[in-house]
Amino acid sequence: MIRLENIEKEFDLGQIKIKALDNINLTINRGDYLAVMGPSGSGKSTFLNILGILDFSTSGQYFLEDYEISSLPDKEQARIRNKHFGFVFQSFNLFSELSAIENVMLPMSYAGVKYNARKKRAGELLDWLGLNDRLYHLPSMLSGGEQQRVAIARALSNDPDLILADEPTGNLPSDKGEEILETLEKLNSNGVTIVMVTHNDAQGDRAHKRIHIKDGKIEWRKVCA
Amino acid sequence: MRIKEDQLLMIRSIKGRPVESILLILGIALGIGATVSGFALVNQSLSEADKLLSSTYYHEIVVGTRQNSDGMDIAASLVSDDNNLILTVNDLAARKEVPDVKYAYVMNRTHLRFGNMRLPGSDNNGTNTSTQGSVNNQNNRTIVTGNFQPRDATGNTNTEAMPGPPSDDGFDPFHTNIDADELTSLEEPQVEEADAYRVTPEFFSAYGLNAVSGSVFSEQDIKSDTPSLILGSKLAKKIFEDAIAYGRKIQVMRDLYTITGVLAETGTAFDNEAFIPAVVPDLSGNDFRRFEAWGTTLRFIVQDLSRLTSVKAQIATYFDKEYGEGNVDISIPKVEAEAVSDRNLRLITVILILSISGLLIAIVNVTNILVSRMERRRKSLGILKALGASTNKILISLEYEALFIGVCGALTGTVIAVVLSEIIKNSLGTSGYNALILVLGVFISWIFTMVVTGIPAFQISKIAPSEAIRYE
C-alpha cells in the first residue's frame, strides 16, 4: 500500500540544519497495525506527517499504491488526505465552534457528500462509538475520551484506508486510553490500516508491527505473530 | 442550499469575536467613506467651479466708477458732487471701439416695493380712517402718505397727515403720479417687494432670457418715459394668483408700471426677480433719476475668455480718454473668482490627501488585524488541510470571512460616503445627483476589499499543515 524509499527530512534553522529523518525505508501493507515508537524528539511525528502527506521529505520517494505522491498537485494531495487517510491527534484537534456531529461531517463536505448523507453517516459513526446522546454537544461539553472518540469518528467519516494516530491516548486517563485502543483495534480487525505513534511500550506491543525510531533512523523493527 | 461545515466554522468564528469584527468593519467603512467623500468633494468643487466660471457672469468685464469701489470709506457728505463721476447707459458706447465685446449692458441691482400705498382703512374718497397714513385728493392728483408713520417723543404714531415738504428740486418722495381713480381701481398685489435689476436690452440676450408673454425691453423702452416692468416667471405667479401678468398695471413706489413682459422659467434666481429699464438720466438738470444712475456699473460680455485681459485694456483706453486716467474701475470677475478657486483647490487637495491617508491607515490596520486573526487560526487551518482541504479551499474559506467583513465595511463605507457627499453638496449649494460617487465608491470598495482580505488570506492559506498542527 505504502512504500517509503530512502526518506530524509532536514529542517533548516538558518545556520544549522537538523536531520529529523535519515534514510527511512519502510513498506506498509493494507490491514497492517503499525506502532511507531521512540523517545521524544526522535522523529516519530515527522515520520507520521510525511506518511500523512502533511509534510514532505527533503529527499527519497513515497509511493502510495505505486504512485509517487510528492509530485502530485496540492489539490490531489488534499483529495488523498481526505478520502484515503484519517487523522487522530493527541490533542483531539476538534473545532470548538462546531458540534460533535458537525465536526464529523466536515471532512465529508470536502469529499462532496450531500448534507443529508453526511449527517446520516456522522450520526451512525457517533452512535457506533457510543456518542448518540452527544451529537449536538460542543467539544467543550465533552470529556477527553468522548472528544477523542469524536475525532476517531471524524477520521472514519470518509471510510479511509489508513488511520494515522499520533499518540491518541496521550491526553487521556488509562481507562479512556484503553477504550480508544480497543476502538482502533476493532477498526483494524475490520480491515483498516492503522499507524499509531506512541512512546508507551505496552501500547506498542499490541500492534502487529513495530518500528523504533531514534535520532531520525529506524533503530529496529519487529513483526509480532 | 445548506451551509457547509467549513463555512459554518468561519461564520461562527466571526460571531465569536463581535467587537473585533465590528471594529474591522468600521475601519474599512471609515477608510472608504473618507476617500470617496474626498473624491466627491474634489469632483463637486471642480465641476461647480467649471460651471460657475463658464457662466455668463464670468464672461463679463465690469466697469464702475472709482467711487463705487473705493469710496465706501469716505462719508458721502465729504464728496463733492462735481467730482462724482456717474456712468450712464450712454457709456455703453465704448463697445463700438472694442469689436470683441459681444454684449454690453447695464445691470444695476435695486429693490422694488409694490402695492398701492393706500392702507387699510382709507376710503375711495381719500378720507383717511387709518392711523398709518392718508390719501389726499388734490385736483385729481393724489398725494399719498403711507407707511411713513412719524412718531412723537413718546413713541406714539402721529395721526396728522404728513405730506412732507417738497425738496428744492421739486422731488417729493410722497408724491404719486397716479390718477386717483386708477389708483383706487388697482388690486392689491400678493407680494409687497421684490429684488430687481435696472437693465438695458442686451442684458436679456447675454443671459438668454426670453419673454413667454409680451417682450423683453427694446431700446425704445430705455428712452421712453412710460414706466414698464418685466417679471420673472415665479414672481409673476406670486404677485398675480391667476398668473396672468402681462398687460396689467402695478404700482411701484409712486409710479404706475405696465407689465410689458413675463420671462420664461430659467431655474435661476432671475425667476424671482423683476426688471425695469435702466433709463438715461439728464445729468445736467434736476432729473431725480440721476440718483438712480448713481453707482451704475457697465458690463461687457466677451465670448472668447482668452481675450478678457486684452479687451479690458481696450475698454480702459476708451474710458481713460473719456473721463481721465484712473477715474473708472475696470475689473474681470473671472480673474478674481479663479484666484479664489485656485485657493480652494489647494485646500481640497490637502483634504483629499488626508482622506487617502485615512484609507491607507485603515488598510494597514485592517490588514494587520486580519493577519493576526488568521494567525490565531493557523492551527485550525492546518487541521482543515489534514482533513482534506486544499490550499484553494482554505483560501476560499478565509475569503468567506474576510469578504464578509470587507463587503460589510464597503457597503457601510459607501453609505457614509453618500451621506458625506450629500452634506458637501448641500454645503456647496450644488444640485443634481452625482453617479460618479457611487461608481467610485463601489470601485474603491472592491479594490479595498480585495487588497485587505486577499493578501493575508493568500499568505495563510499556503501554510504547510504539519507546521500548523505543530503550532500550539
XYZ file of C-alpha atoms in Angstrom:
697
model
C 0.000 0.000 0.000
C 2.722 2.479 1.037
C 6.408 2.217 0.236
C 8.970 4.667 1.563
C 12.419 4.653 -0.005
C 15.400 6.491 1.421
C 13.253 9.185 3.021
C 15.203 12.019 4.561
C 13.915 15.130 6.227
C 16.041 18.099 7.139
C 14.915 21.223 8.967
C 16.790 24.340 8.020
C 17.117 26.536 11.114
C 19.298 29.151 9.468
C 22.867 28.473 10.457
C 22.257 24.886 11.453
C 20.383 22.079 9.790
C 18.712 19.318 11.746
C 18.181 15.951 10.156
C 14.847 14.752 11.574
C 14.641 11.604 9.418
C 17.529 9.741 7.886
C 17.323 7.003 5.290
C 13.894 5.657 6.179
C 12.873 2.577 4.183
C 9.543 1.014 5.052
C 6.625 -0.799 3.474
C 3.135 -0.674 4.965
C 0.659 -3.214 3.690
C -3.105 -2.966 3.667
C -4.511 -4.126 7.028
C -1.287 -3.541 8.931
C -1.322 -2.291 12.512
C 1.976 -0.498 12.885
C 3.259 1.094 16.054
C 5.897 3.795 15.655
C 7.884 4.083 18.851
C 10.783 6.067 20.133
C 11.768 8.720 22.628
C 10.673 12.324 22.415
C 12.352 14.230 19.573
C 13.343 11.047 17.775
C 11.370 11.990 14.643
C 8.172 9.952 15.183
C 5.780 12.832 14.498
C 7.821 13.985 11.495
C 7.605 10.458 10.150
C 3.828 10.441 10.666
C 3.446 13.859 8.980
C 5.317 12.662 5.916
C 3.295 9.476 5.873
C 0.058 11.536 6.041
C 1.257 13.961 3.338
C 1.098 16.760 5.874
C 4.775 17.412 5.176
C 7.318 16.494 2.521
C 10.616 14.715 2.699
C 13.775 16.528 1.713
C 14.800 13.534 -0.361
C 13.647 9.996 -1.051
C 10.472 8.643 -2.577
C 6.992 7.993 -1.240
C 4.840 5.535 -3.196
C 1.132 5.194 -2.473
C -0.261 2.265 -4.451
C 2.807 2.635 -6.710
C 2.161 6.365 -7.318
C 4.915 8.726 -6.278
C 2.825 11.285 -4.400
C 5.253 14.151 -3.690
C 4.950 15.258 -7.315
C 1.149 15.396 -7.168
C -0.500 18.812 -7.190
C -1.813 20.306 -3.958
C -5.424 19.588 -4.869
C -4.722 15.873 -5.467
C -2.743 15.551 -2.240
C -5.669 17.152 -0.399
C -8.012 14.633 -2.029
C -5.815 11.732 -0.865
C -5.749 13.062 2.700
C -9.484 13.483 2.591
C -10.539 10.197 1.000
C -7.819 7.717 1.962
C -6.356 8.933 5.260
C -7.883 9.576 8.659
C -6.009 11.523 11.324
C -6.297 11.129 15.091
C -4.265 13.629 17.101
C -3.049 13.544 20.668
C -4.891 16.810 21.468
C -8.007 15.752 19.505
C -7.971 18.905 17.384
C -11.727 19.249 17.187
C -13.198 22.573 16.154
C -14.604 24.225 19.244
C -17.144 26.221 17.163
C -18.735 23.063 15.733
C -20.856 20.436 17.464
C -19.736 16.802 17.585
C -21.789 15.849 14.553
C -20.659 18.913 12.584
C -17.021 18.044 13.346
C -17.591 14.587 11.911
C -19.484 15.934 8.907
C -16.736 18.396 7.948
C -14.360 16.052 6.022
C -17.335 14.661 4.110
C -18.247 18.145 2.896
C -14.783 18.332 1.266
C -15.499 14.967 -0.357
C -18.675 16.385 -1.870
C -21.057 14.224 0.172
C -24.581 15.706 0.260
C -25.773 17.221 3.518
C -28.314 14.549 4.420
C -25.920 11.710 3.574
C -23.085 13.159 5.618
C -25.375 13.883 8.535
C -26.640 10.288 8.464
C -23.131 8.855 8.214
C -21.851 11.112 11.046
C -24.779 10.103 13.232
C -24.113 6.416 12.590
C -20.410 6.730 13.370
C -21.025 8.613 16.612
C -23.670 6.093 17.547
C -21.216 3.263 16.852
C -18.724 4.971 19.136
C -21.339 5.335 21.879
C -21.956 9.054 21.478
C -25.528 9.045 20.186
C -26.609 11.347 23.029
C -23.738 13.768 22.380
C -24.360 14.619 18.717
C -25.082 18.310 19.173
C -22.710 18.972 22.039
C -19.794 21.300 21.516
C -16.343 19.769 22.214
C -16.058 21.875 25.366
C -19.055 19.985 26.755
C -17.427 16.579 26.179
C -14.891 14.656 28.254
C -11.402 13.947 26.859
C -12.330 10.353 25.969
C -15.529 11.500 24.262
C -13.632 14.135 22.318
C -11.127 11.563 21.112
C -13.968 9.278 20.041
C -15.475 12.194 18.079
C -12.023 12.657 16.497
C -11.949 8.958 15.574
C -15.460 9.245 14.086
C -14.211 12.233 12.079
C -11.180 10.214 10.911
C -13.521 7.419 9.788
C -16.059 9.670 8.090
C -14.802 9.146 4.527
C -14.133 5.427 5.121
C -10.313 5.768 4.899
C -7.769 3.068 4.035
C -5.297 4.318 6.610
C -5.707 5.786 10.101
C -2.760 7.835 11.303
C -2.889 8.248 15.068
C -0.365 10.477 16.827
C -0.267 9.408 20.493
C -4.057 9.088 20.566
C -4.136 8.210 24.252
C -1.523 10.737 25.346
C -4.028 13.139 26.845
C -6.362 10.582 28.330
C -6.555 8.683 31.583
C -5.605 4.997 31.240
C -9.172 3.619 31.225
C -10.231 6.031 28.484
C -6.967 5.349 26.647
C -7.812 1.667 26.732
C -11.212 2.362 25.162
C -9.533 4.257 22.319
C -7.011 1.467 21.724
C -9.821 -1.062 21.629
C -11.646 1.061 19.109
C -8.555 1.264 16.884
C -8.032 -2.482 17.154
C -11.678 -3.054 16.248
C -11.188 -0.873 13.172
C -8.029 -2.803 12.254
C -9.858 -6.077 12.550
C -12.367 -4.602 10.043
C -9.519 -4.124 7.545
C -8.472 -0.527 8.237
C -4.719 0.017 8.245
C -3.527 1.689 11.439
C -0.289 3.546 12.006
C -0.002 4.720 15.590
C 2.765 6.792 17.122
C 3.332 6.028 20.794
C 6.119 6.047 23.315
C 4.234 3.599 25.504
C 5.821 0.136 25.147
C 2.695 -1.673 26.361
C 0.581 0.003 23.701
C 3.234 -0.639 21.076
C 3.299 -4.292 21.944
C -0.355 -4.621 20.953
C 0.439 -3.679 17.306
C 1.310 -6.311 14.708
C 4.365 -4.425 13.551
C 6.620 -2.108 15.478
C 9.372 0.204 14.447
C 11.613 2.100 16.819
C 12.977 5.420 15.661
C 15.952 7.039 17.275
C 17.740 10.143 16.007
C 15.720 10.008 12.839
C 16.684 6.461 11.933
C 14.760 3.219 12.279
C 16.740 1.608 15.066
C 14.898 -1.645 14.944
C 11.741 -3.175 13.526
C 9.702 -6.075 14.808
C 6.835 -8.103 13.463
C 4.656 -9.823 16.071
C 2.868 -13.069 15.464
C -28.729 25.214 -0.114
C -27.260 24.314 3.239
C -24.129 25.908 4.600
C -21.124 23.609 4.569
C -19.359 22.950 7.833
C -16.208 24.864 6.860
C -18.337 27.924 6.044
C -20.197 27.413 9.303
C -16.853 27.395 11.065
C -15.954 30.805 9.615
C -19.362 32.317 10.371
C -19.175 31.189 13.987
C -15.637 32.455 14.172
C -16.843 35.957 13.182
C -19.705 35.760 15.663
C -17.269 34.628 18.311
C -15.367 37.910 18.086
C -18.079 40.542 17.636
C -16.155 43.588 18.899
C -13.133 42.826 16.748
C -15.380 42.171 13.740
C -17.288 45.434 14.226
C -14.022 47.367 14.588
C -12.749 45.820 11.378
C -15.951 46.724 9.539
C -15.830 50.268 10.906
C -12.161 50.612 9.965
C -12.916 49.662 6.379
C -16.102 51.757 6.298
C -14.451 54.930 7.542
C -11.480 54.486 5.226
C -13.744 54.106 2.222
C -16.155 56.805 3.410
C -13.354 59.327 3.846
C -11.755 58.606 0.488
C -14.929 58.502 -1.558
C -16.271 61.680 0.001
C -12.846 63.263 -0.542
C -13.124 62.439 -4.234
C -16.720 63.668 -4.202
C -15.586 66.962 -2.701
C -12.946 67.406 -5.385
C -15.359 66.422 -8.111
C -18.162 68.657 -6.851
C -15.830 71.592 -6.339
C -14.147 71.274 -9.711
C -17.379 70.800 -11.630
C -19.028 73.622 -9.701
C -16.054 75.901 -10.328
C -16.100 74.995 -14.036
C -19.829 75.594 -14.219
C -19.549 78.906 -12.431
C -16.567 80.139 -14.394
C -18.224 79.272 -17.690
C -21.410 81.167 -16.744
C -22.300 84.446 -18.411
C -21.264 86.393 -15.335
C -17.661 85.280 -15.703
C -17.558 86.418 -19.313
C -18.076 89.948 -18.062
C -15.774 92.897 -17.770
C -17.291 95.236 -15.195
C -16.759 98.986 -15.391
C -17.673 101.146 -12.412
C -16.676 104.493 -11.083
C -13.711 104.688 -8.795
C -16.035 105.925 -6.060
C -18.099 102.795 -6.341
C -15.202 100.638 -5.442
C -13.107 102.863 -3.221
C -15.482 105.494 -1.935
C -17.129 103.373 0.692
C -14.654 104.628 3.271
C -15.463 108.297 2.636
C -18.505 109.959 4.092
C -20.904 110.905 1.284
C -21.129 114.482 2.579
C -17.400 114.936 2.059
C -17.536 114.004 -1.597
C -18.097 116.958 -3.824
C -20.935 116.426 -6.241
C -18.869 117.913 -9.023
C -16.173 115.356 -8.509
C -18.563 112.448 -8.660
C -18.446 110.650 -11.926
C -21.711 108.971 -12.839
C -21.653 106.336 -15.530
C -24.820 106.023 -17.582
C -26.320 103.846 -20.249
C -24.716 106.132 -22.809
C -21.293 104.915 -21.741
C -22.087 101.517 -23.222
C -20.977 103.188 -26.438
C -17.489 102.006 -25.507
C -18.357 98.701 -27.136
C -18.210 100.314 -30.562
C -14.456 100.610 -30.197
C -13.972 97.079 -28.919
C -15.028 94.505 -31.504
C -14.546 91.509 -29.167
C -17.432 92.654 -26.986
C -20.495 90.588 -27.800
C -22.978 92.250 -25.455
C -22.857 95.468 -23.468
C -25.438 96.250 -20.848
C -26.276 97.777 -17.517
C -27.448 95.512 -14.730
C -27.903 97.504 -11.542
C -29.369 95.789 -8.557
C -32.301 97.568 -6.968
C -35.313 96.808 -4.863
C -38.941 97.409 -5.744
C -41.789 97.980 -3.367
C -45.129 97.063 -4.848
C -48.634 97.981 -3.986
C -50.820 100.983 -3.924
C -49.948 102.858 -0.847
C -53.486 103.208 0.298
C -53.585 101.494 3.558
C -56.333 99.505 5.160
C -58.984 101.888 6.398
C -58.703 104.572 3.692
C -61.774 105.013 1.525
C -62.077 105.825 -2.132
C -62.518 109.478 -1.454
C -59.191 109.589 0.162
C -60.621 110.119 3.612
C -58.176 108.670 5.963
C -59.522 106.425 8.654
C -56.206 104.913 9.384
C -53.649 105.984 11.855
C -50.928 104.910 9.487
C -51.293 107.243 6.533
C -53.598 109.261 4.380
C -54.560 109.816 0.767
C -55.424 113.388 -0.164
C -57.145 114.019 -3.421
C -55.974 117.316 -4.868
C -57.176 118.299 -8.315
C -57.428 114.743 -9.383
C -53.787 114.189 -8.486
C -53.073 112.109 -5.492
C -50.778 112.818 -2.650
C -50.147 109.665 -0.799
C -48.795 109.474 2.631
C -48.311 105.985 3.712
C -46.046 103.596 5.510
C -44.287 106.570 6.957
C -45.535 106.956 10.447
C -43.773 109.697 12.315
C -43.762 109.086 15.990
C -43.650 111.598 18.767
C -41.234 111.569 21.616
C -43.368 109.093 23.489
C -43.312 106.718 20.571
C -46.962 107.184 19.618
C -47.859 107.388 15.981
C -48.557 110.867 14.792
C -52.065 110.760 13.362
C -51.672 114.001 11.419
C -51.237 113.509 7.727
C -47.690 114.362 6.854
C -47.320 115.169 3.177
C -43.694 116.087 3.635
C -42.184 119.178 2.145
C -41.135 119.082 -1.474
C -37.405 119.468 -1.900
C -35.787 122.293 -3.823
C -35.582 120.304 -6.994
C -39.281 119.523 -6.776
C -38.732 115.945 -5.706
C -41.378 114.836 -3.279
C -40.979 111.312 -2.035
C -44.634 111.121 -1.034
C -45.997 112.311 -4.279
C -47.516 109.855 -6.715
C -48.176 110.410 -10.367
C -51.085 108.036 -10.466
C -54.532 109.173 -11.223
C -56.719 108.764 -8.137
C -59.405 106.735 -9.894
C -56.808 104.470 -11.375
C -55.161 104.114 -8.025
C -58.340 103.013 -6.325
C -59.096 100.516 -9.079
C -55.760 98.745 -8.606
C -55.884 95.404 -6.942
C -53.579 94.659 -4.074
C -50.610 92.597 -5.258
C -49.837 89.454 -3.314
C -46.186 90.405 -2.938
C -45.026 93.572 -1.233
C -41.496 93.772 -2.535
C -39.008 92.080 -4.790
C -35.387 92.200 -5.788
C -34.938 93.757 -9.166
C -32.430 94.933 -11.754
C -32.322 98.081 -13.797
C -31.228 96.707 -17.116
C -30.649 97.568 -20.736
C -31.931 95.342 -23.589
C -28.751 93.357 -24.230
C -28.842 92.043 -20.675
C -31.614 89.668 -21.766
C -29.615 88.476 -24.776
C -26.484 87.959 -22.669
C -28.294 85.734 -20.183
C -30.502 84.090 -22.819
C -33.710 85.321 -21.182
C -36.816 85.276 -23.333
C -40.318 86.539 -22.711
C -43.022 83.922 -22.520
C -45.608 86.678 -22.850
C -45.041 90.235 -24.030
C -41.448 91.067 -24.845
C -38.153 91.988 -23.253
C -37.024 95.614 -23.305
C -36.124 97.354 -26.528
C -34.056 100.490 -26.996
C -37.340 102.432 -27.134
C -38.219 101.276 -23.618
C -34.981 102.754 -22.356
C -35.710 106.110 -23.963
C -39.416 106.097 -23.132
C -40.858 107.800 -20.086
C -43.589 105.188 -19.712
C -42.726 103.018 -16.738
C -42.574 99.395 -17.782
C -41.732 96.264 -15.864
C -40.740 92.707 -16.724
C -41.323 89.950 -14.215
C -39.544 86.651 -13.665
C -41.858 83.666 -14.088
C -42.174 82.751 -10.420
C -42.516 86.332 -9.265
C -45.357 86.878 -11.758
C -47.183 83.875 -10.300
C -46.608 85.139 -6.784
C -47.905 88.659 -7.496
C -50.923 87.638 -9.524
C -52.586 84.496 -8.338
C -54.280 83.916 -11.689
C -50.793 84.028 -13.256
C -51.864 86.445 -15.974
C -49.439 89.292 -15.520
C -48.762 90.633 -18.997
C -50.521 93.929 -19.689
C -51.517 94.545 -16.098
C -50.548 97.602 -14.161
C -48.931 97.668 -10.787
C -47.889 100.475 -8.530
C -44.199 100.617 -7.759
C -43.496 103.340 -5.267
C -45.087 106.457 -6.767
C -45.450 105.322 -10.369
C -47.792 103.031 -12.161
C -45.846 100.444 -14.121
C -47.181 98.408 -17.002
C -46.030 94.825 -17.136
C -44.687 94.523 -20.640
C -43.317 91.011 -20.367
C -43.039 87.871 -18.313
C -39.905 85.771 -18.682
C -39.816 82.077 -19.411
C -38.740 79.982 -16.428
C -34.961 79.574 -16.197
C -34.490 77.695 -12.936
C -32.248 80.531 -11.726
C -32.662 83.425 -9.285
C -33.952 85.521 -12.210
C -37.297 83.692 -11.903
C -37.971 85.555 -8.668
C -36.794 88.938 -9.809
C -38.192 91.953 -11.617
C -36.581 94.083 -14.310
C -37.070 97.740 -15.081
C -35.307 99.766 -17.738
C -32.066 101.475 -16.838
C -33.039 104.886 -18.178
C -30.770 107.618 -19.428
C -30.995 110.449 -16.895
C -30.342 114.058 -17.658
C -27.267 114.583 -15.557
C -27.153 118.284 -16.192
C -30.635 119.106 -14.959
C -32.703 118.283 -11.942
C -33.779 114.894 -13.180
C -34.186 112.934 -9.953
C -33.342 109.812 -11.916
C -29.689 110.825 -11.730
C -29.840 109.227 -8.320
C -30.890 106.006 -9.945
C -27.855 106.166 -12.188
C -25.595 106.614 -9.204
C -23.472 103.517 -8.842
C -24.201 102.277 -12.360
C -21.821 99.603 -13.497
C -21.379 98.785 -17.142
C -20.913 95.216 -18.187
C -19.247 93.996 -21.346
C -19.516 90.352 -22.340
C -16.536 88.794 -24.095
C -17.254 85.458 -25.720
C -13.641 84.358 -26.038
C -12.426 84.102 -22.439
C -8.799 84.198 -23.536
C -9.420 87.753 -24.782
C -10.668 89.090 -21.450
C -7.411 90.808 -20.493
C -6.822 92.461 -23.846
C -10.454 93.599 -24.052
C -10.124 95.059 -20.566
C -7.144 97.094 -21.777
C -9.083 98.376 -24.783
C -12.027 99.372 -22.606
C -9.662 101.073 -20.178
C -8.186 103.107 -23.026
C -11.673 104.268 -24.012
C -12.674 105.363 -20.519
C -9.306 106.978 -19.774
C -9.851 109.075 -22.865
C -13.429 109.929 -21.881
C -13.081 110.590 -18.150
C -9.398 110.874 -17.464
C -6.965 108.240 -16.394
C -7.885 106.147 -13.400
C -11.377 107.546 -12.849
C -13.132 104.342 -13.692
C -12.524 100.998 -12.144
C -12.427 98.034 -14.510
C -12.465 94.510 -13.179
C -12.691 90.974 -14.501
C -14.798 88.862 -12.080
C -13.378 85.680 -13.611
C -9.822 86.551 -12.596
C -10.917 87.186 -9.017
C -13.005 84.012 -8.972
C -10.130 81.979 -10.384
C -7.888 83.167 -7.581
C -10.474 82.015 -5.037
C -10.995 78.783 -6.974
C -7.231 78.085 -7.009
C -7.043 78.627 -3.274
C -9.995 76.293 -2.754
C -8.420 73.683 -4.995
C -5.251 73.701 -2.901
C -7.296 73.263 0.264
C -9.318 70.473 -1.312
C -6.130 68.733 -2.460
C -4.930 68.718 1.136
C -8.287 67.295 2.269
C -8.075 64.618 -0.433
C -4.549 63.657 0.630
C -5.790 63.394 4.223
C -8.711 61.257 3.064
C -6.440 58.918 1.113
C -4.097 58.792 4.097
C -7.081 57.728 6.181
C -7.771 54.944 3.707
C -4.140 53.794 3.732
C -4.031 53.800 7.527
C -7.264 51.830 7.545
C -5.829 49.344 5.000
C -2.699 48.790 7.066
C -4.583 48.420 10.337
C -7.327 46.214 8.981
C -4.788 44.014 7.190
C -2.792 43.672 10.399
C -5.832 42.729 12.438
C -6.937 40.246 9.788
C -3.452 38.717 9.622
C -3.288 38.320 13.397
C -6.819 36.925 13.364
C -5.823 34.389 10.725
C -2.571 33.624 12.535
C -4.581 32.718 15.599
C -6.424 30.272 13.425
C -3.268 28.774 11.962
C -3.731 25.511 13.826
C -7.357 25.197 12.694
C -6.277 25.754 9.115
C -3.672 23.000 9.482
C -6.341 20.631 10.770
C -8.598 21.572 7.872
C -5.776 20.718 5.485
C -5.239 17.398 7.250
C -8.936 16.685 6.829
C -8.714 17.251 3.092
C -8.941 20.968 2.424
C -6.766 22.096 -0.469
C -4.933 25.417 -0.409
C -7.647 26.854 -2.664
C -10.399 25.670 -0.362
C -8.622 27.246 2.609
C -8.206 30.463 0.638
C -11.899 30.475 -0.288
C -12.825 29.651 3.274
C -10.748 32.563 4.584
C -12.200 34.767 1.899
C -15.718 33.995 3.139
C -14.822 35.604 6.413
C -12.654 38.368 5.013
C -15.113 39.145 2.225
C -17.966 39.278 4.698
C -16.053 41.855 6.738
C -14.811 43.627 3.603
C -18.215 43.804 1.946
C -19.954 44.945 5.163
C -17.276 47.607 5.542
C -17.509 48.581 1.883
C -21.292 48.907 1.987
C -21.224 50.889 5.232
C -18.410 52.999 3.779
C -20.419 53.713 0.634
C -23.394 54.790 2.772
C -21.082 57.056 4.793
C -19.644 58.420 1.552
C -23.074 59.153 0.082
C -24.180 60.905 3.286
C -20.964 62.952 3.447
C -21.219 63.836 -0.235
C -24.815 64.969 0.281
C -23.579 67.232 3.080
C -20.824 68.516 0.807
C -23.336 69.014 -1.996
C -25.692 70.955 0.266
C -22.845 72.982 1.744
C -21.572 73.947 -1.690
C -25.100 74.627 -2.841
C -24.735 72.358 -5.835
C -27.563 70.347 -7.250
C -28.084 67.046 -9.040
C -27.085 63.521 -8.075
C -23.535 62.541 -8.796
C -23.388 58.952 -10.055
C -19.603 59.191 -10.037
C -19.653 58.975 -6.239
C -21.411 55.632 -6.289
C -19.253 54.206 -9.079
C -16.147 55.428 -7.315
C -17.440 54.089 -4.010
C -18.065 50.627 -5.415
C -14.738 50.607 -7.290
C -12.674 51.707 -4.304
C -14.608 49.368 -2.039
C -13.848 46.470 -4.333
C -10.145 47.259 -4.589
C -10.001 47.842 -0.849
C -11.754 44.584 -0.055
C -9.516 42.621 -2.400
C -6.325 44.122 -1.002
C -7.310 43.945 2.638
C -8.734 40.467 2.591
C -6.828 38.837 -0.215
C -3.244 39.327 0.904
C -3.485 37.813 4.401
C -5.810 35.047 3.220
C -3.378 34.107 0.447
C -0.394 34.108 2.794
C -2.023 31.978 5.465
C -3.614 29.532 3.028
C -0.148 28.443 1.837
C 0.812 27.169 5.275
C 2.025 23.544 5.462
C -0.438 21.524 7.578
C 2.311 19.904 9.662
C 3.605 23.349 10.568
C 0.118 24.495 11.550
C -0.675 21.458 13.647
C 2.637 21.732 15.460
C 1.739 25.338 16.243
C 0.162 25.458 19.679
